Amino acid sequence: QVTLRESGPALVKPTETLTLTCSFSGFSLSTSGMSVSWVRQPPGKALEWLALIHWDDDKDYSTSLKTRLTISKDTSNNQVVLTMTNMDPVDTATYYCARMGGWGTDGMDVWGQGTTVTVSS
Amino acid sequence: DIVLTQSPGTLSLSPGERATLSCRASQSISSAYLAWYQQKPGQAPRLLLFGASSRATGIPDRFSGSGSRTDFTLTINRLEPEDFAVYYCQHFGSSPRVTFGQGTKLEI
């Protein structure tokens, strides 16, 4: 059974750096064609893709946020970590991680339950 | 950059009816990299279709997808009460790597 679970602080202050961890099981991020994405959703708004890390450690970032984002993986511990610097109240959202296989053709077939992050002083 | 535009923004229908949701790409894309998701309040999105028309595991056959190049459609036949939700299309490309549409809310 494939599962993903996000963890991190529920509350961060403006200008702080957010660090989120996606812990997964049931698959290997070393498998060719596999990737894990981070997606966020502000309250009442649409999904927004943030970053993706591929099985071969290649990384992709949202054009608008790439200067603030860093994604990394710890394959042996089955974790993917996202850091976002200089947090602002507009970054208040639920943050999801999701698996994607098949070099992107399989869609994001398994999602974590999401973790809610509030940015406030 | 590829932009996905979904229409309508809100679709009001009744159980038993057919829903037709549109996803239009700003430039031609491969259908192999087009997916659809359903999201209910308080829940994570759920993959419905990948490759524009292939149903994900456990998705009933009243959900179907079609389209090519710039125009893609999600059709839901014989709406059930549990189908009322928000639907998103998503593309996996080169730059940006992943794009979501803004969503269509299907309401009763």
PDB file of C-alpha atoms in Angstrom:
ATOM      1  CA  GLN A   1       0.000   0.000   0.000  1.00  0.00           C
ATOM      2  CA  VAL A   2       1.343   3.376  -1.038  1.00  0.00           C
ATOM      3  CA  THR A   3       1.024   6.176   1.509  1.00  0.00           C
ATOM      4  CA  LEU A   4       2.407   9.684   1.873  1.00  0.00           C
ATOM      5  CA  ARG A   5       2.230  11.883   4.941  1.00  0.00           C
ATOM      6  CA  GLU A   6       3.163  15.530   5.279  1.00  0.00           C
ATOM      7  CA  SER A   7       4.561  16.988   8.459  1.00  0.00           C
ATOM      8  CA  GLY A   8       5.760  20.379   9.561  1.00  0.00           C
ATOM      9  CA  PRO A   9       4.846  23.393  11.657  1.00  0.00           C
ATOM     10  CA  ALA A  10       1.256  24.550  11.692  1.00  0.00           C
ATOM     11  CA  LEU A  11       2.246  28.154  12.340  1.00  0.00           C
ATOM     12  CA  VAL A  12       5.173  30.182  11.047  1.00  0.00           C
ATOM     13  CA  LYS A  13       5.965  33.846  11.346  1.00  0.00           C
ATOM     14  CA  PRO A  14       6.426  36.185   8.405  1.00  0.00           C
ATOM     15  CA  THR A  15       9.982  36.128   7.004  1.00  0.00           C
ATOM     16  CA  GLU A  16      10.677  32.722   8.553  1.00  0.00           C
ATOM     17  CA  THR A  17      11.644  29.634   6.577  1.00  0.00           C
ATOM     18  CA  LEU A  18       9.144  26.782   6.321  1.00  0.00           C
ATOM     19  CA  THR A  19      10.401  23.210   6.250  1.00  0.00           C
ATOM     20  CA  LEU A  20       7.970  20.443   5.316  1.00  0.00           C
ATOM     21  CA  THR A  21       8.658  16.732   5.217  1.00  0.00           C
ATOM     22  CA  CYS A  22       6.853  14.154   3.105  1.00  0.00           C
ATOM     23  CA  SER A  23       7.318  10.665   4.523  1.00  0.00           C
ATOM     24  CA  PHE A  24       6.247   7.900   2.194  1.00  0.00           C
ATOM     25  CA  SER A  25       6.004   4.139   2.044  1.00  0.00           C
ATOM     26  CA  GLY A  26       5.041   1.464  -0.431  1.00  0.00           C
ATOM     27  CA  PHE A  27       7.254   2.654  -3.263  1.00  0.00           C
ATOM     28  CA  SER A  28      10.819   3.651  -3.956  1.00  0.00           C
ATOM     29  CA  LEU A  29      11.832   7.053  -5.236  1.00  0.00           C
ATOM     30  CA  SER A  30      14.782   5.299  -6.834  1.00  0.00           C
ATOM     31  CA  THR A  31      12.461   3.638  -9.336  1.00  0.00           C
ATOM     32  CA  SER A  32      12.955   4.973 -12.847  1.00  0.00           C
ATOM     33  CA  GLY A  33      10.231   7.431 -13.815  1.00  0.00           C
ATOM     34  CA  MET A  34       9.045   8.080 -10.276  1.00  0.00           C
ATOM     35  CA  SER A  35       8.688  11.543  -8.785  1.00  0.00           C
ATOM     36  CA  VAL A  36       7.181  13.356  -5.817  1.00  0.00           C
ATOM     37  CA  SER A  37       5.570  16.781  -6.052  1.00  0.00           C
ATOM     38  CA  TRP A  38       4.542  19.411  -3.555  1.00  0.00           C
ATOM     39  CA  VAL A  39       1.233  21.150  -4.213  1.00  0.00           C
ATOM     40  CA  ARG A  40      -0.475  23.790  -2.092  1.00  0.00           C
ATOM     41  CA  GLN A  41      -3.979  25.155  -1.813  1.00  0.00           C
ATOM     42  CA  PRO A  42      -4.819  28.449  -0.107  1.00  0.00           C
ATOM     43  CA  PRO A  43      -8.196  28.434   1.655  1.00  0.00           C
ATOM     44  CA  GLY A  44     -10.989  28.417  -0.908  1.00  0.00           C
ATOM     45  CA  LYS A  45      -8.599  28.600  -3.848  1.00  0.00           C
ATOM     46  CA  ALA A  46      -7.210  26.331  -6.550  1.00  0.00           C
ATOM     47  CA  LEU A  47      -4.350  23.874  -6.448  1.00  0.00           C
ATOM     48  CA  GLU A  48      -0.905  25.347  -7.074  1.00  0.00           C
ATOM     49  CA  TRP A  49       2.071  23.187  -7.970  1.00  0.00           C
ATOM     50  CA  LEU A  50       5.276  24.129  -6.153  1.00  0.00           C
ATOM     51  CA  ALA A  51       8.087  21.683  -6.845  1.00  0.00           C
ATOM     52  CA  LEU A  52       8.928  18.191  -8.018  1.00  0.00           C
ATOM     53  CA  ILE A  53      11.868  15.866  -7.467  1.00  0.00           C
ATOM     54  CA  HIS A  54      12.573  13.010  -9.862  1.00  0.00           C
ATOM     55  CA  TRP A  55      13.965   9.555  -9.194  1.00  0.00           C
ATOM     56  CA  ASP A  56      17.326  10.666 -10.586  1.00  0.00           C
ATOM     57  CA  ASP A  57      17.432  13.712  -8.234  1.00  0.00           C
ATOM     58  CA  ASP A  58      16.524  16.148 -11.004  1.00  0.00           C
ATOM     59  CA  LYS A  59      14.406  18.988  -9.593  1.00  0.00           C
ATOM     60  CA  ASP A  60      11.771  21.325 -10.998  1.00  0.00           C
ATOM     61  CA  TYR A  61      10.239  24.412  -9.439  1.00  0.00           C
ATOM     62  CA  SER A  62       7.309  26.726  -9.946  1.00  0.00           C
ATOM     63  CA  THR A  63       8.484  29.639 -12.058  1.00  0.00           C
ATOM     64  CA  SER A  64       6.998  32.208  -9.706  1.00  0.00           C
ATOM     65  CA  LEU A  65       8.371  30.664  -6.508  1.00  0.00           C
ATOM     66  CA  LYS A  66      11.639  29.065  -7.542  1.00  0.00           C
ATOM     67  CA  THR A  67      13.833  31.621  -5.796  1.00  0.00           C
ATOM     68  CA  ARG A  68      12.221  30.653  -2.473  1.00  0.00           C
ATOM     69  CA  LEU A  69      11.964  26.875  -2.836  1.00  0.00           C
ATOM     70  CA  THR A  70      14.339  23.988  -2.326  1.00  0.00           C
ATOM     71  CA  ILE A  71      13.313  20.341  -2.682  1.00  0.00           C
ATOM     72  CA  SER A  72      15.452  17.386  -1.694  1.00  0.00           C
ATOM     73  CA  LYS A  73      15.106  13.687  -1.048  1.00  0.00           C
ATOM     74  CA  ASP A  74      16.441  11.132   1.380  1.00  0.00           C
ATOM     75  CA  THR A  75      15.885   7.930  -0.520  1.00  0.00           C
ATOM     76  CA  SER A  76      17.116   5.641   2.227  1.00  0.00           C
ATOM     77  CA  ASN A  77      14.625   7.135   4.705  1.00  0.00           C
ATOM     78  CA  ASN A  78      11.819   7.547   2.150  1.00  0.00           C
ATOM     79  CA  GLN A  79      11.422  11.253   2.675  1.00  0.00           C
ATOM     80  CA  VAL A  80      11.139  14.354   0.522  1.00  0.00           C
ATOM     81  CA  VAL A  81      11.770  17.744   2.098  1.00  0.00           C
ATOM     82  CA  LEU A  82      10.574  21.132   0.870  1.00  0.00           C
ATOM     83  CA  THR A  83      11.876  24.411   2.235  1.00  0.00           C
ATOM     84  CA  MET A  84      10.272  27.746   1.462  1.00  0.00           C
ATOM     85  CA  THR A  85      12.029  30.894   2.556  1.00  0.00           C
ATOM     86  CA  ASN A  86      10.704  34.308   3.484  1.00  0.00           C
ATOM     87  CA  MET A  87       7.207  33.165   4.347  1.00  0.00           C
ATOM     88  CA  ASP A  88       4.355  35.635   3.975  1.00  0.00           C
ATOM     89  CA  PRO A  89       0.688  35.544   5.057  1.00  0.00           C
ATOM     90  CA  VAL A  90      -0.272  34.842   1.433  1.00  0.00           C
ATOM     91  CA  ASP A  91       1.568  31.526   1.783  1.00  0.00           C
ATOM     92  CA  THR A  92      -1.092  30.352   4.238  1.00  0.00           C
ATOM     93  CA  ALA A  93      -2.373  27.133   2.690  1.00  0.00           C
ATOM     94  CA  THR A  94      -2.733  23.397   2.926  1.00  0.00           C
ATOM     95  CA  TYR A  95       0.415  21.777   1.573  1.00  0.00           C
ATOM     96  CA  TYR A  96       0.225  18.358  -0.074  1.00  0.00           C
ATOM     97  CA  CYS A  97       2.810  15.945  -1.362  1.00  0.00           C
ATOM     98  CA  ALA A  98       1.878  13.495  -4.104  1.00  0.00           C
ATOM     99  CA  ARG A  99       3.468  10.657  -6.032  1.00  0.00           C
ATOM    100  CA  MET A 100       3.692  10.637  -9.802  1.00  0.00           C
ATOM    101  CA  GLY A 101       4.992   7.728 -11.833  1.00  0.00           C
ATOM    102  CA  GLY A 102       5.516   6.880 -15.461  1.00  0.00           C
ATOM    103  CA  TRP A 103       7.663   9.922 -16.206  1.00  0.00           C
ATOM    104  CA  GLY A 104       4.608  12.076 -15.664  1.00  0.00           C
ATOM    105  CA  THR A 105       2.123  10.036 -17.645  1.00  0.00           C
ATOM    106  CA  ASP A 106       0.512   8.350 -14.651  1.00  0.00           C
ATOM    107  CA  GLY A 107      -0.788  11.476 -12.961  1.00  0.00           C
ATOM    108  CA  MET A 108      -0.462  12.119  -9.223  1.00  0.00           C
ATOM    109  CA  ASP A 109      -2.027   8.871  -8.151  1.00  0.00           C
ATOM    110  CA  VAL A 110      -1.488   8.999  -4.396  1.00  0.00           C
ATOM    111  CA  TRP A 111      -1.656  12.096  -2.199  1.00  0.00           C
ATOM    112  CA  GLY A 112      -0.952  12.784   1.419  1.00  0.00           C
ATOM    113  CA  GLN A 113      -3.742  14.132   3.592  1.00  0.00           C
ATOM    114  CA  GLY A 114      -2.155  17.573   3.586  1.00  0.00           C
ATOM    115  CA  THR A 115      -0.769  19.784   6.309  1.00  0.00           C
ATOM    116  CA  THR A 116      -2.162  23.226   7.037  1.00  0.00           C
ATOM    117  CA  VAL A 117       0.317  26.054   7.440  1.00  0.00           C
ATOM    118  CA  THR A 118      -0.687  29.471   8.738  1.00  0.00           C
ATOM    119  CA  VAL A 119       1.660  32.414   8.370  1.00  0.00           C
ATOM    120  CA  SER A 120       1.015  34.993  11.043  1.00  0.00           C
ATOM    121  CA  SER A 121       2.913  37.037  13.538  1.00  0.00           C
TER     122      SER A 121
ATOM    123  CA  ASP B   1       4.382  28.718 -20.289  1.00  0.00           C
ATOM    124  CA  ILE B   2       1.351  26.507 -20.740  1.00  0.00           C
ATOM    125  CA  VAL B   3      -1.857  27.756 -19.141  1.00  0.00           C
ATOM    126  CA  LEU B   4      -4.834  25.470 -18.586  1.00  0.00           C
ATOM    127  CA  THR B   5      -8.228  27.199 -18.602  1.00  0.00           C
ATOM    128  CA  GLN B   6     -11.193  25.274 -17.260  1.00  0.00           C
ATOM    129  CA  SER B   7     -14.799  26.038 -18.043  1.00  0.00           C
ATOM    130  CA  PRO B   8     -17.313  26.613 -16.780  1.00  0.00           C
ATOM    131  CA  GLY B   9     -16.203  27.914 -13.415  1.00  0.00           C
ATOM    132  CA  THR B  10     -19.330  26.477 -11.831  1.00  0.00           C
ATOM    133  CA  LEU B  11     -21.699  23.889 -13.265  1.00  0.00           C
ATOM    134  CA  SER B  12     -25.115  23.376 -11.690  1.00  0.00           C
ATOM    135  CA  LEU B  13     -26.752  20.043 -12.468  1.00  0.00           C
ATOM    136  CA  SER B  14     -28.960  17.414 -10.871  1.00  0.00           C
ATOM    137  CA  PRO B  15     -28.288  13.769 -10.035  1.00  0.00           C
ATOM    138  CA  GLY B  16     -28.816  11.592 -13.063  1.00  0.00           C
ATOM    139  CA  GLU B  17     -27.740  14.265 -15.532  1.00  0.00           C
ATOM    140  CA  ARG B  18     -24.539  14.366 -17.568  1.00  0.00           C
ATOM    141  CA  ALA B  19     -21.729  16.786 -16.787  1.00  0.00           C
ATOM    142  CA  THR B  20     -19.312  18.037 -19.409  1.00  0.00           C
ATOM    143  CA  LEU B  21     -16.229  19.864 -18.126  1.00  0.00           C
ATOM    144  CA  SER B  22     -13.701  21.553 -20.395  1.00  0.00           C
ATOM    145  CA  CYS B  23      -9.959  22.077 -20.061  1.00  0.00           C
ATOM    146  CA  ARG B  24      -8.296  24.203 -22.706  1.00  0.00           C
ATOM    147  CA  ALA B  25      -4.516  24.487 -23.069  1.00  0.00           C
ATOM    148  CA  SER B  26      -2.853  27.687 -24.265  1.00  0.00           C
ATOM    149  CA  GLN B  27      -0.809  25.627 -26.704  1.00  0.00           C
ATOM    150  CA  SER B  28      -0.896  22.103 -28.070  1.00  0.00           C
ATOM    151  CA  ILE B  29      -0.009  19.459 -25.493  1.00  0.00           C
ATOM    152  CA  SER B  30       0.318  15.710 -25.543  1.00  0.00           C
ATOM    153  CA  SER B  31      -2.744  13.932 -24.215  1.00  0.00           C
ATOM    154  CA  ALA B  32      -0.382  11.437 -22.583  1.00  0.00           C
ATOM    155  CA  TYR B  33       0.414  14.042 -19.944  1.00  0.00           C
ATOM    156  CA  LEU B  34      -3.096  15.299 -19.172  1.00  0.00           C
ATOM    157  CA  ALA B  35      -4.789  14.221 -15.947  1.00  0.00           C
ATOM    158  CA  TRP B  36      -8.052  15.009 -14.144  1.00  0.00           C
ATOM    159  CA  TYR B  37      -8.665  15.142 -10.388  1.00  0.00           C
ATOM    160  CA  GLN B  38     -11.692  15.350  -8.120  1.00  0.00           C
ATOM    161  CA  GLN B  39     -11.545  17.188  -4.830  1.00  0.00           C
ATOM    162  CA  LYS B  40     -14.189  17.218  -2.131  1.00  0.00           C
ATOM    163  CA  PRO B  41     -14.222  19.702   0.748  1.00  0.00           C
ATOM    164  CA  GLY B  42     -11.608  18.942   3.371  1.00  0.00           C
ATOM    165  CA  GLN B  43     -10.051  16.168   1.306  1.00  0.00           C
ATOM    166  CA  ALA B  44      -6.950  15.772  -0.818  1.00  0.00           C
ATOM    167  CA  PRO B  45      -7.453  15.600  -4.578  1.00  0.00           C
ATOM    168  CA  ARG B  46      -8.109  12.180  -6.068  1.00  0.00           C
ATOM    169  CA  LEU B  47      -6.807  11.093  -9.450  1.00  0.00           C
ATOM    170  CA  LEU B  48      -9.651  10.297 -11.862  1.00  0.00           C
ATOM    171  CA  LEU B  49      -8.054  10.051 -15.284  1.00  0.00           C
ATOM    172  CA  PHE B  50      -4.525   9.999 -16.661  1.00  0.00           C
ATOM    173  CA  GLY B  51      -3.389  10.060 -20.255  1.00  0.00           C
ATOM    174  CA  ALA B  52      -6.532  12.148 -20.894  1.00  0.00           C
ATOM    175  CA  SER B  53      -8.817   9.101 -20.985  1.00  0.00           C
ATOM    176  CA  SER B  54      -7.498   6.247 -18.814  1.00  0.00           C
ATOM    177  CA  ARG B  55      -9.386   5.763 -15.568  1.00  0.00           C
ATOM    178  CA  ALA B  56      -7.379   5.460 -12.397  1.00  0.00           C
ATOM    179  CA  THR B  57      -7.831   2.479 -10.115  1.00  0.00           C
ATOM    180  CA  GLY B  58     -11.311   2.285  -8.652  1.00  0.00           C
ATOM    181  CA  ILE B  59     -12.832   5.064 -10.731  1.00  0.00           C
ATOM    182  CA  PRO B  60     -16.297   4.132 -12.030  1.00  0.00           C
ATOM    183  CA  ASP B  61     -16.894   3.995 -15.740  1.00  0.00           C
ATOM    184  CA  ARG B  62     -19.355   6.882 -15.653  1.00  0.00           C
ATOM    185  CA  PHE B  63     -16.222   9.049 -15.683  1.00  0.00           C
ATOM    186  CA  SER B  64     -14.649   9.406 -19.114  1.00  0.00           C
ATOM    187  CA  GLY B  65     -12.178  11.708 -20.775  1.00  0.00           C
ATOM    188  CA  SER B  66     -11.386  12.758 -24.290  1.00  0.00           C
ATOM    189  CA  GLY B  67      -9.559  15.368 -26.279  1.00  0.00           C
ATOM    190  CA  SER B  68      -6.322  16.232 -27.959  1.00  0.00           C
ATOM    191  CA  ARG B  69      -3.977  19.128 -28.673  1.00  0.00           C
ATOM    192  CA  THR B  70      -5.595  22.068 -26.862  1.00  0.00           C
ATOM    193  CA  ASP B  71      -9.093  20.850 -25.966  1.00  0.00           C
ATOM    194  CA  PHE B  72      -9.865  18.208 -23.381  1.00  0.00           C
ATOM    195  CA  THR B  73     -13.138  17.116 -21.829  1.00  0.00           C
ATOM    196  CA  LEU B  74     -14.148  15.268 -18.688  1.00  0.00           C
ATOM    197  CA  THR B  75     -17.605  13.733 -18.965  1.00  0.00           C
ATOM    198  CA  ILE B  76     -19.512  12.356 -16.021  1.00  0.00           C
ATOM    199  CA  ASN B  77     -22.576  10.335 -16.986  1.00  0.00           C
ATOM    200  CA  ARG B  78     -25.520   9.736 -14.691  1.00  0.00           C
ATOM    201  CA  LEU B  79     -24.361  12.044 -11.907  1.00  0.00           C
ATOM    202  CA  GLU B  80     -24.403  10.555  -8.434  1.00  0.00           C
ATOM    203  CA  PRO B  81     -24.704  12.701  -5.299  1.00  0.00           C
ATOM    204  CA  GLU B  82     -21.056  11.933  -4.426  1.00  0.00           C
ATOM    205  CA  ASP B  83     -19.863  13.395  -7.764  1.00  0.00           C
ATOM    206  CA  PHE B  84     -20.577  16.964  -6.700  1.00  0.00           C
ATOM    207  CA  ALA B  85     -17.119  18.356  -6.066  1.00  0.00           C
ATOM    208  CA  VAL B  86     -14.388  20.482  -7.656  1.00  0.00           C
ATOM    209  CA  TYR B  87     -12.553  19.078 -10.674  1.00  0.00           C
ATOM    210  CA  TYR B  88      -9.071  20.028 -11.841  1.00  0.00           C
ATOM    211  CA  CYS B  89      -7.136  19.248 -14.980  1.00  0.00           C
ATOM    212  CA  GLN B  90      -3.352  19.008 -14.805  1.00  0.00           C
ATOM    213  CA  HIS B  91      -0.538  18.845 -17.329  1.00  0.00           C
ATOM    214  CA  PHE B  92       2.983  17.482 -16.982  1.00  0.00           C
ATOM    215  CA  GLY B  93       5.282  19.254 -19.384  1.00  0.00           C
ATOM    216  CA  SER B  94       8.649  20.894 -19.692  1.00  0.00           C
ATOM    217  CA  SER B  95       8.276  24.434 -18.396  1.00  0.00           C
ATOM    218  CA  PRO B  96       6.641  24.652 -16.039  1.00  0.00           C
ATOM    219  CA  ARG B  97       6.870  20.991 -15.243  1.00  0.00           C
ATOM    220  CA  VAL B  98       3.354  20.813 -13.741  1.00  0.00           C
ATOM    221  CA  THR B  99       0.342  23.045 -14.405  1.00  0.00           C
ATOM    222  CA  PHE B 100      -3.134  22.896 -12.882  1.00  0.00           C
ATOM    223  CA  GLY B 101      -6.279  24.449 -14.230  1.00  0.00           C
ATOM    224  CA  GLN B 102      -8.227  26.752 -11.943  1.00  0.00           C
ATOM    225  CA  GLY B 103     -10.943  24.186 -11.346  1.00  0.00           C
ATOM    226  CA  THR B 104     -14.608  23.654 -12.107  1.00  0.00           C
ATOM    227  CA  LYS B 105     -17.082  23.383  -9.252  1.00  0.00           C
ATOM    228  CA  LEU B 106     -19.843  20.906  -9.945  1.00  0.00           C
ATOM    229  CA  GLU B 107     -22.799  21.721  -7.729  1.00  0.00           C
ATOM    230  CA  ILE B 108     -26.323  20.498  -7.302  1.00  0.00           C
TER     231      ILE B 108
END
